[in-house]
Amino acid sequence: MTRTNSSAAVRSVSPVWLVLAGIASVQLGASVAKSLFDEVSPSTIVWLRLVTSALVLVAVARPVLRGKTRQDWLVVLGYGASLGCMNWAIYQSFQRIPLGLAVTIEFVGPLTLAVLGSRRLRDLAWVGLAGIGVLLLGFERTDLDLAGVAYAVLAGAAWAAYILLSAETGARWRGLDGLAVASIVATLLLSPVALGRYGDQLADLRIVLIGALVGLLSSVVPYTCELVALRSIKPSVFSVLMSLEPAAAALAGIVVLGELLAPVQWLAMACVVVASVGATRTGRSLAEPVPD
């Protein structure tokens, strides 16, 4: 099949299915990554993921660096820092608590941002519902590690910062340039840890190849699906679909890792998913589209 025919085939797929495929790919990548945590540090896998996505994005975007102002660089540096922190923190959380619970807690960050962007007082009810969901997790302490919860909260805060900086980066950098540069920044920030403290882990070719696979599954495939989907789908619909991330993470955890959740934990997750859908339909978008 030629490249033209392949592109046409991708465009012919429903944008909803593309978004769902991207979500499934992200969580499959996360579950594959977690399966390696008995052998390597989460920092190593995150670094390999970021290296892979940075290489692909730079090759595709070929970012133009000349002519940028000091403010342009400050924005993209912040964007890269939030990207790196978000990925590093959530993988640290994955190591300590089930996938579905980590993503559920992380999702409170962008959810809160969505509601804060709304002018309707009633939208605070969505934060309240999400809060109830998080509190419910406290009733089932078997799989909850406080450090894992804290890392998920940090990842959620970084995700919120990433969303805020995404629009500003898109306004200052054309196409995928900003995302490509931000990926390089995130990679460089994690390099001292990955290459220093855990550098010996990169000597195993199998780990490197699986880390590259995680990068493809968790970054390259979702970015591609979302870019194509956002050309023909409303951002509000896109955000509603993205609200399914916690459930997708839980299913990936069950299928790949055998992480079974208690009924109370499923109820907690349902609260956050419903709150995310509600906030998206009445407030601002939970997820900013990747700039064209």
Coordinates of N, CA, C and O in Angstrom, one line a residue, residues 86-214:
M86 N 5.0 15.7 34.2 CA 3.8 14.9 34.1 C 4.1 13.5 33.8 O 3.5 12.6 34.5
N87 N 4.9 13.2 32.8 CA 5.3 11.8 32.5 C 6.1 11.1 33.6 O 5.8 10.0 34.0
W88 N 7.0 11.8 34.2 CA 7.9 11.2 35.2 C 7.0 10.9 36.4 O 7.1 9.8 37.0
A89 N 6.2 11.9 36.9 CA 5.4 11.7 38.1 C 4.4 10.6 37.9 O 4.2 9.7 38.9
I90 N 3.7 10.5 36.8 CA 2.7 9.4 36.6 C 3.3 8.1 36.6 O 2.7 7.1 37.1
Y91 N 4.5 7.9 36.0 CA 5.2 6.6 36.0 C 5.6 6.2 37.4 O 5.6 5.1 37.7
Q92 N 6.0 7.2 38.2 CA 6.4 6.9 39.6 C 5.1 6.4 40.3 O 5.2 5.5 41.2
S93 N 4.0 7.0 40.0 CA 2.7 6.6 40.6 C 2.4 5.2 40.1 O 1.9 4.3 40.9
F94 N 2.5 4.9 38.8 CA 2.2 3.6 38.3 C 3.0 2.5 39.0 O 2.5 1.4 39.2
Q95 N 4.2 2.8 39.5 CA 5.1 1.8 40.1 C 4.5 1.4 41.5 O 4.7 0.3 42.0
R96 N 3.6 2.3 42.1 CA 3.2 2.1 43.5 C 1.7 1.8 43.6 O 1.4 1.2 44.6
I97 N 0.9 2.2 42.7 CA -0.5 1.9 42.8 C -1.1 1.5 41.4 O -0.4 1.7 40.4
P98 N -2.2 0.8 41.4 CA -2.8 0.3 40.1 C -3.0 1.4 39.1 O -3.2 2.6 39.4
L99 N -2.8 1.1 37.8 CA -2.9 2.0 36.7 C -4.2 2.8 36.7 O -4.1 4.1 36.6
G100 N -5.3 2.2 36.9 CA -6.6 2.9 36.8 C -6.7 3.9 37.9 O -7.2 5.0 37.7
L101 N -6.2 3.6 39.1 CA -6.3 4.5 40.2 C -5.4 5.7 40.0 O -5.8 6.8 40.4
A102 N -4.2 5.5 39.5 CA -3.3 6.6 39.3 C -3.9 7.6 38.3 O -3.8 8.8 38.5
V103 N -4.4 7.1 37.2 CA -5.0 7.9 36.2 C -6.2 8.6 36.7 O -6.5 9.8 36.3
T104 N -7.0 8.0 37.5 CA -8.2 8.6 38.1 C -7.8 9.8 38.9 O -8.4 10.9 38.8
I105 N -6.8 9.6 39.8 CA -6.4 10.7 40.6 C -5.7 11.8 39.8 O -6.0 13.0 40.0
E106 N -4.9 11.4 38.8 CA -4.3 12.4 37.9 C -5.3 13.3 37.2 O -5.1 14.5 37.0
F107 N -6.4 12.7 36.8 CA -7.4 13.4 36.1 C -8.1 14.6 36.8 O -8.7 15.4 36.2
V108 N -8.0 14.6 38.1 CA -8.5 15.6 38.9 C -7.9 17.0 38.6 O -8.5 18.0 38.7
G109 N -6.6 16.9 38.1 CA -5.9 18.2 37.8 C -6.5 18.9 36.6 O -7.0 20.1 36.8
P110 N -6.6 18.3 35.4 CA -7.3 19.0 34.3 C -8.8 19.2 34.6 O -9.4 20.2 34.1
L111 N -9.4 18.3 35.4 CA -10.8 18.5 35.7 C -11.0 19.8 36.5 O -11.9 20.6 36.2
T112 N -10.2 20.0 37.5 CA -10.3 21.3 38.2 C -10.0 22.5 37.4 O -10.7 23.5 37.5
L113 N -9.1 22.4 36.5 CA -8.8 23.5 35.5 C -10.0 23.8 34.7 O -10.3 24.9 34.4
A114 N -10.7 22.7 34.2 CA -11.8 22.9 33.4 C -12.9 23.7 34.1 O -13.6 24.6 33.5
V115 N -13.1 23.3 35.3 CA -14.2 24.0 36.1 C -13.8 25.4 36.5 O -14.7 26.3 36.4
L116 N -12.5 25.6 36.8 CA -12.1 27.0 37.1 C -12.3 27.9 35.9 O -12.4 29.1 36.1
G117 N -12.2 27.3 34.7 CA -12.4 28.1 33.5 C -13.8 28.4 33.2 O -14.2 29.2 32.3
S118 N -14.8 27.9 34.0 CA -16.2 28.1 33.8 C -16.7 29.2 34.7 O -16.2 29.4 35.8
R119 N -17.7 29.9 34.2 CA -18.3 31.0 35.0 C -19.5 30.6 35.7 O -20.2 31.4 36.3
R120 N -19.9 29.3 35.6 CA -21.1 28.8 36.2 C -20.8 28.2 37.6 O -20.0 27.3 37.7
L121 N -21.4 28.8 38.6 CA -21.2 28.3 39.9 C -21.6 26.8 40.1 O -20.9 26.1 40.8
R122 N -22.6 26.4 39.3 CA -23.0 25.0 39.5 C -22.0 24.0 39.0 O -22.0 22.8 39.4
D123 N -21.0 24.5 38.2 CA -20.0 23.6 37.8 C -19.1 23.1 38.9 O -18.3 22.1 38.7
L124 N -19.1 23.8 40.0 CA -18.3 23.4 41.2 C -18.8 22.0 41.7 O -18.1 21.3 42.3
A125 N -20.0 21.7 41.3 CA -20.6 20.4 41.7 C -19.7 19.3 41.1 O -19.6 18.2 41.7
W126 N -19.2 19.5 39.9 CA -18.4 18.5 39.2 C -17.1 18.2 40.0 O -16.6 17.1 40.1
V127 N -16.5 19.3 40.5 CA -15.3 19.1 41.3 C -15.7 18.4 42.6 O -14.9 17.5 43.1
G128 N -16.8 18.7 43.1 CA -17.3 18.0 44.3 C -17.5 16.5 44.1 O -17.1 15.7 44.9
L129 N -18.1 16.2 42.9 CA -18.2 14.7 42.6 C -16.9 14.0 42.4 O -16.7 12.9 42.9
A130 N -16.0 14.7 41.8 CA -14.6 14.1 41.6 C -14.0 14.0 43.0 O -13.3 13.0 43.2
G131 N -14.2 15.0 43.8 CA -13.6 14.9 45.2 C -14.2 13.7 46.0 O -13.5 13.0 46.7
I132 N -15.5 13.4 45.8 CA -16.1 12.3 46.4 C -15.4 11.0 45.9 O -15.1 10.1 46.7
G133 N -15.2 11.0 44.6 CA -14.5 9.8 44.0 C -13.1 9.6 44.6 O -12.8 8.4 45.0
V134 N -12.3 10.6 44.8 CA -11.0 10.5 45.4 C -11.1 10.1 46.9 O -10.3 9.2 47.3
L135 N -12.1 10.6 47.6 CA -12.3 10.2 49.0 C -12.7 8.8 49.1 O -12.3 8.1 50.1
L136 N -13.5 8.3 48.2 CA -13.9 6.9 48.2 C -12.7 6.0 48.1 O -12.7 4.9 48.6
L137 N -11.6 6.4 47.4 CA -10.4 5.6 47.3 C -9.8 5.3 48.7 O -9.1 4.3 48.9
G138 N -10.0 6.3 49.6 CA -9.5 6.1 50.9 C -10.1 5.0 51.7 O -9.6 4.5 52.7
F139 N -11.3 4.6 51.3 CA -12.0 3.5 52.0 C -11.5 2.1 51.6 O -11.8 1.1 52.3
E140 N -10.7 2.1 50.5 CA -10.1 0.8 50.1 C -8.6 1.0 50.1 O -8.0 1.4 49.1
R141 N -7.9 0.7 51.2 CA -6.5 1.0 51.3 C -5.6 -0.1 50.9 O -4.4 0.1 50.9
T142 N -6.1 -1.2 50.4 CA -5.2 -2.3 50.1 C -4.1 -2.0 49.2 O -3.0 -2.3 49.4
D143 N -4.5 -1.3 48.1 CA -3.5 -1.0 47.0 C -3.0 0.4 47.0 O -2.3 0.8 46.1
L144 N -3.4 1.2 48.0 CA -3.1 2.6 48.0 C -1.8 2.8 48.8 O -1.7 2.6 50.0
D145 N -0.8 3.4 48.1 CA 0.4 3.8 48.7 C 0.4 5.3 48.7 O 0.2 6.0 47.6
L146 N 0.7 6.0 49.8 CA 0.6 7.4 49.9 C 1.5 8.1 48.9 O 1.2 9.2 48.3
A147 N 2.7 7.6 48.7 CA 3.7 8.2 47.8 C 3.1 8.1 46.4 O 3.2 9.0 45.6
G148 N 2.5 6.9 46.0 CA 1.9 6.8 44.7 C 0.7 7.8 44.5 O 0.6 8.3 43.4
V149 N -0.1 8.0 45.5 CA -1.1 9.0 45.4 C -0.5 10.4 45.2 O -1.0 11.2 44.4
A150 N 0.5 10.7 46.0 CA 1.1 12.0 45.9 C 1.7 12.3 44.5 O 1.6 13.3 43.9
Y151 N 2.3 11.2 43.9 CA 2.9 11.4 42.6 C 1.8 11.6 41.5 O 1.9 12.3 40.6
A152 N 0.6 10.9 41.7 CA -0.5 11.1 40.8 C -1.0 12.5 40.9 O -1.4 13.1 39.9
V153 N -1.1 13.0 42.1 CA -1.6 14.4 42.3 C -0.6 15.4 41.6 O -1.0 16.3 40.9
L154 N 0.7 15.1 41.7 CA 1.7 16.0 41.1 C 1.6 15.9 39.5 O 1.7 16.9 38.8
A155 N 1.3 14.7 39.0 CA 1.1 14.5 37.6 C -0.1 15.3 37.1 O -0.1 15.9 36.0
G156 N -1.2 15.3 37.9 CA -2.4 16.0 37.6 C -2.1 17.5 37.5 O -2.6 18.2 36.6
A157 N -1.3 18.0 38.5 CA -1.0 19.5 38.5 C -0.1 19.8 37.3 O -0.3 20.8 36.6
A158 N 0.8 18.9 36.9 CA 1.6 19.1 35.7 C 0.8 19.1 34.5 O 1.1 19.8 33.5
W159 N -0.2 18.2 34.4 CA -1.1 18.1 33.3 C -1.9 19.4 33.1 O -2.0 19.9 32.0
A160 N -2.3 20.0 34.2 CA -3.1 21.2 34.1 C -2.1 22.3 33.6 O -2.6 23.1 32.7
A161 N -0.9 22.4 34.1 CA 0.1 23.4 33.6 C 0.3 23.1 32.1 O 0.5 24.1 31.3
Y162 N 0.5 21.9 31.7 CA 0.7 21.5 30.3 C -0.4 22.0 29.4 O -0.2 22.6 28.3
I163 N -1.7 21.9 29.9 CA -2.8 22.4 29.1 C -2.8 23.9 28.9 O -3.0 24.4 27.8
L164 N -2.5 24.6 30.0 CA -2.4 26.1 29.9 C -1.3 26.5 29.0 O -1.5 27.5 28.2
L165 N -0.2 25.8 29.0 CA 1.0 26.2 28.2 C 0.8 25.8 26.8 O 1.5 26.3 25.9
S166 N 0.0 24.8 26.6 CA -0.2 24.3 25.2 C -0.7 25.3 24.3 O -0.2 25.5 23.1
A167 N -1.8 26.1 24.7 CA -2.4 27.1 23.8 C -1.3 28.2 23.6 O -1.2 28.7 22.4
E168 N -0.6 28.6 24.6 CA 0.4 29.7 24.5 C 1.5 29.2 23.5 O 2.0 30.0 22.7
T169 N 1.9 28.0 23.6 CA 3.0 27.4 22.8 C 2.5 27.4 21.3 O 3.2 27.7 20.4
G170 N 1.2 26.9 21.1 CA 0.7 26.9 19.8 C 0.6 28.2 19.1 O 0.7 28.3 17.9
A171 N 0.4 29.3 19.9 CA 0.3 30.6 19.4 C 1.7 31.2 19.0 O 1.7 32.1 18.1
R172 N 2.7 30.6 19.6 CA 4.1 31.2 19.3 C 4.9 30.3 18.4 O 5.9 30.8 17.9
W173 N 4.6 29.0 18.3 CA 5.4 28.1 17.5 C 4.4 27.4 16.5 O 3.3 27.0 16.8
R174 N 4.9 27.3 15.2 CA 4.0 26.8 14.2 C 3.9 25.3 14.3 O 4.8 24.6 14.7
G175 N 2.7 24.8 13.8 CA 2.6 23.3 13.7 C 3.0 22.5 14.9 O 2.6 22.9 16.1
L176 N 3.8 21.5 14.7 CA 4.3 20.7 15.8 C 5.7 21.2 16.3 O 6.3 20.5 17.2
D177 N 6.1 22.3 15.9 CA 7.4 22.8 16.3 C 7.5 22.9 17.8 O 8.5 22.4 18.4
G178 N 6.5 23.5 18.5 CA 6.6 23.7 19.9 C 6.6 22.4 20.7 O 7.4 22.2 21.6
L179 N 5.8 21.4 20.2 CA 5.7 20.1 20.9 C 7.0 19.4 20.7 O 7.5 18.7 21.6
A180 N 7.6 19.5 19.5 CA 8.9 18.8 19.2 C 10.0 19.4 20.1 O 10.8 18.6 20.8
V181 N 10.1 20.7 20.2 CA 11.1 21.4 21.1 C 10.8 21.0 22.6 O 11.7 20.7 23.3
A182 N 9.5 21.0 23.0 CA 9.2 20.7 24.4 C 9.6 19.3 24.7 O 10.1 19.0 25.8
S183 N 9.5 18.4 23.7 CA 9.9 17.0 24.0 C 11.4 16.9 24.2 O 11.8 16.1 25.0
I184 N 12.1 17.7 23.4 CA 13.6 17.7 23.6 C 13.9 18.2 25.0 O 14.8 17.7 25.7
V185 N 13.2 19.3 25.4 CA 13.5 19.9 26.7 C 13.2 18.9 27.8 O 14.0 18.7 28.8
A186 N 12.0 18.2 27.7 CA 11.7 17.2 28.7 C 12.7 16.1 28.8 O 13.1 15.6 29.9
T187 N 13.2 15.6 27.6 CA 14.2 14.6 27.6 C 15.5 15.0 28.3 O 16.1 14.3 29.0
L188 N 15.9 16.3 28.0 CA 17.2 16.8 28.6 C 17.0 16.9 30.1 O 18.0 16.7 30.8
L189 N 15.9 17.3 30.6 CA 15.7 17.5 32.0 C 15.8 16.1 32.7 O 16.3 16.1 33.9
L190 N 15.4 15.1 32.1 CA 15.4 13.8 32.7 C 16.7 13.0 32.5 O 17.0 12.0 33.1
S191 N 17.5 13.5 31.6 CA 18.8 12.9 31.2 C 19.8 12.7 32.3 O 20.4 11.6 32.4
P192 N 20.0 13.6 33.2 CA 20.9 13.4 34.3 C 20.6 12.2 35.2 O 21.4 11.5 35.6
V193 N 19.3 12.0 35.4 CA 18.8 10.9 36.2 C 18.9 9.6 35.4 O 19.5 8.6 35.9
A194 N 18.4 9.6 34.2 CA 18.4 8.4 33.4 C 19.8 7.9 32.9 O 20.1 6.7 33.0
L195 N 20.6 8.9 32.6 CA 22.0 8.5 32.1 C 23.0 8.4 33.2 O 24.0 7.8 33.1
G196 N 22.7 9.1 34.3 CA 23.6 9.0 35.5 C 23.3 7.9 36.4 O 23.9 6.8 36.4
R197 N 22.3 8.1 37.2 CA 22.0 7.1 38.3 C 21.6 5.8 37.7 O 21.9 4.7 38.2
Y198 N 20.8 5.8 36.6 CA 20.3 4.5 36.0 C 20.9 4.2 34.6 O 20.3 3.4 33.9
G199 N 22.0 4.8 34.4 CA 22.6 4.6 33.0 C 23.0 3.2 32.7 O 22.9 2.8 31.5
D200 N 23.3 2.4 33.7 CA 23.7 1.0 33.4 C 22.5 0.2 32.9 O 22.6 -0.8 32.2
Q201 N 21.2 0.6 33.2 CA 20.0 -0.1 32.7 C 19.9 0.1 31.2 O 19.2 -0.8 30.5
L202 N 20.5 1.1 30.6 CA 20.4 1.3 29.2 C 21.3 0.5 28.4 O 21.3 0.5 27.1
A203 N 22.1 -0.3 29.0 CA 23.0 -1.2 28.3 C 22.3 -2.5 27.8 O 22.8 -3.2 27.0
D204 N 21.1 -2.7 28.3 CA 20.3 -3.9 27.9 C 19.5 -3.5 26.7 O 18.6 -2.7 26.8
L205 N 19.8 -4.1 25.5 CA 19.1 -3.7 24.3 C 17.6 -4.0 24.4 O 16.8 -3.3 23.8
R206 N 17.3 -5.1 25.1 CA 15.9 -5.4 25.2 C 15.1 -4.3 25.9 O 14.0 -4.0 25.4
I207 N 15.7 -3.8 26.9 CA 15.0 -2.7 27.6 C 14.9 -1.5 26.7 O 13.8 -0.8 26.7
V208 N 15.9 -1.2 26.0 CA 15.9 0.0 25.1 C 14.8 -0.2 24.0 O 14.0 0.8 23.7
L209 N 14.7 -1.4 23.5 CA 13.7 -1.6 22.4 C 12.3 -1.6 23.0 O 11.4 -1.0 22.3
I210 N 12.1 -2.1 24.2 CA 10.7 -2.1 24.8 C 10.4 -0.6 25.2 O 9.3 -0.2 25.0
G211 N 11.4 0.1 25.6 CA 11.2 1.5 26.0 C 10.8 2.3 24.7 O 9.9 3.2 24.8
A212 N 11.4 2.0 23.6 CA 11.1 2.7 22.3 C 9.6 2.3 21.9 O 8.9 3.1 21.4
L213 N 9.3 1.0 22.2 CA 7.9 0.6 21.9 C 6.9 1.4 22.7 O 5.8 1.8 22.2
V214 N 7.2 1.6 24.0 CA 6.4 2.4 24.9 C 6.2 3.8 24.3 O 5.2 4.4 24.4

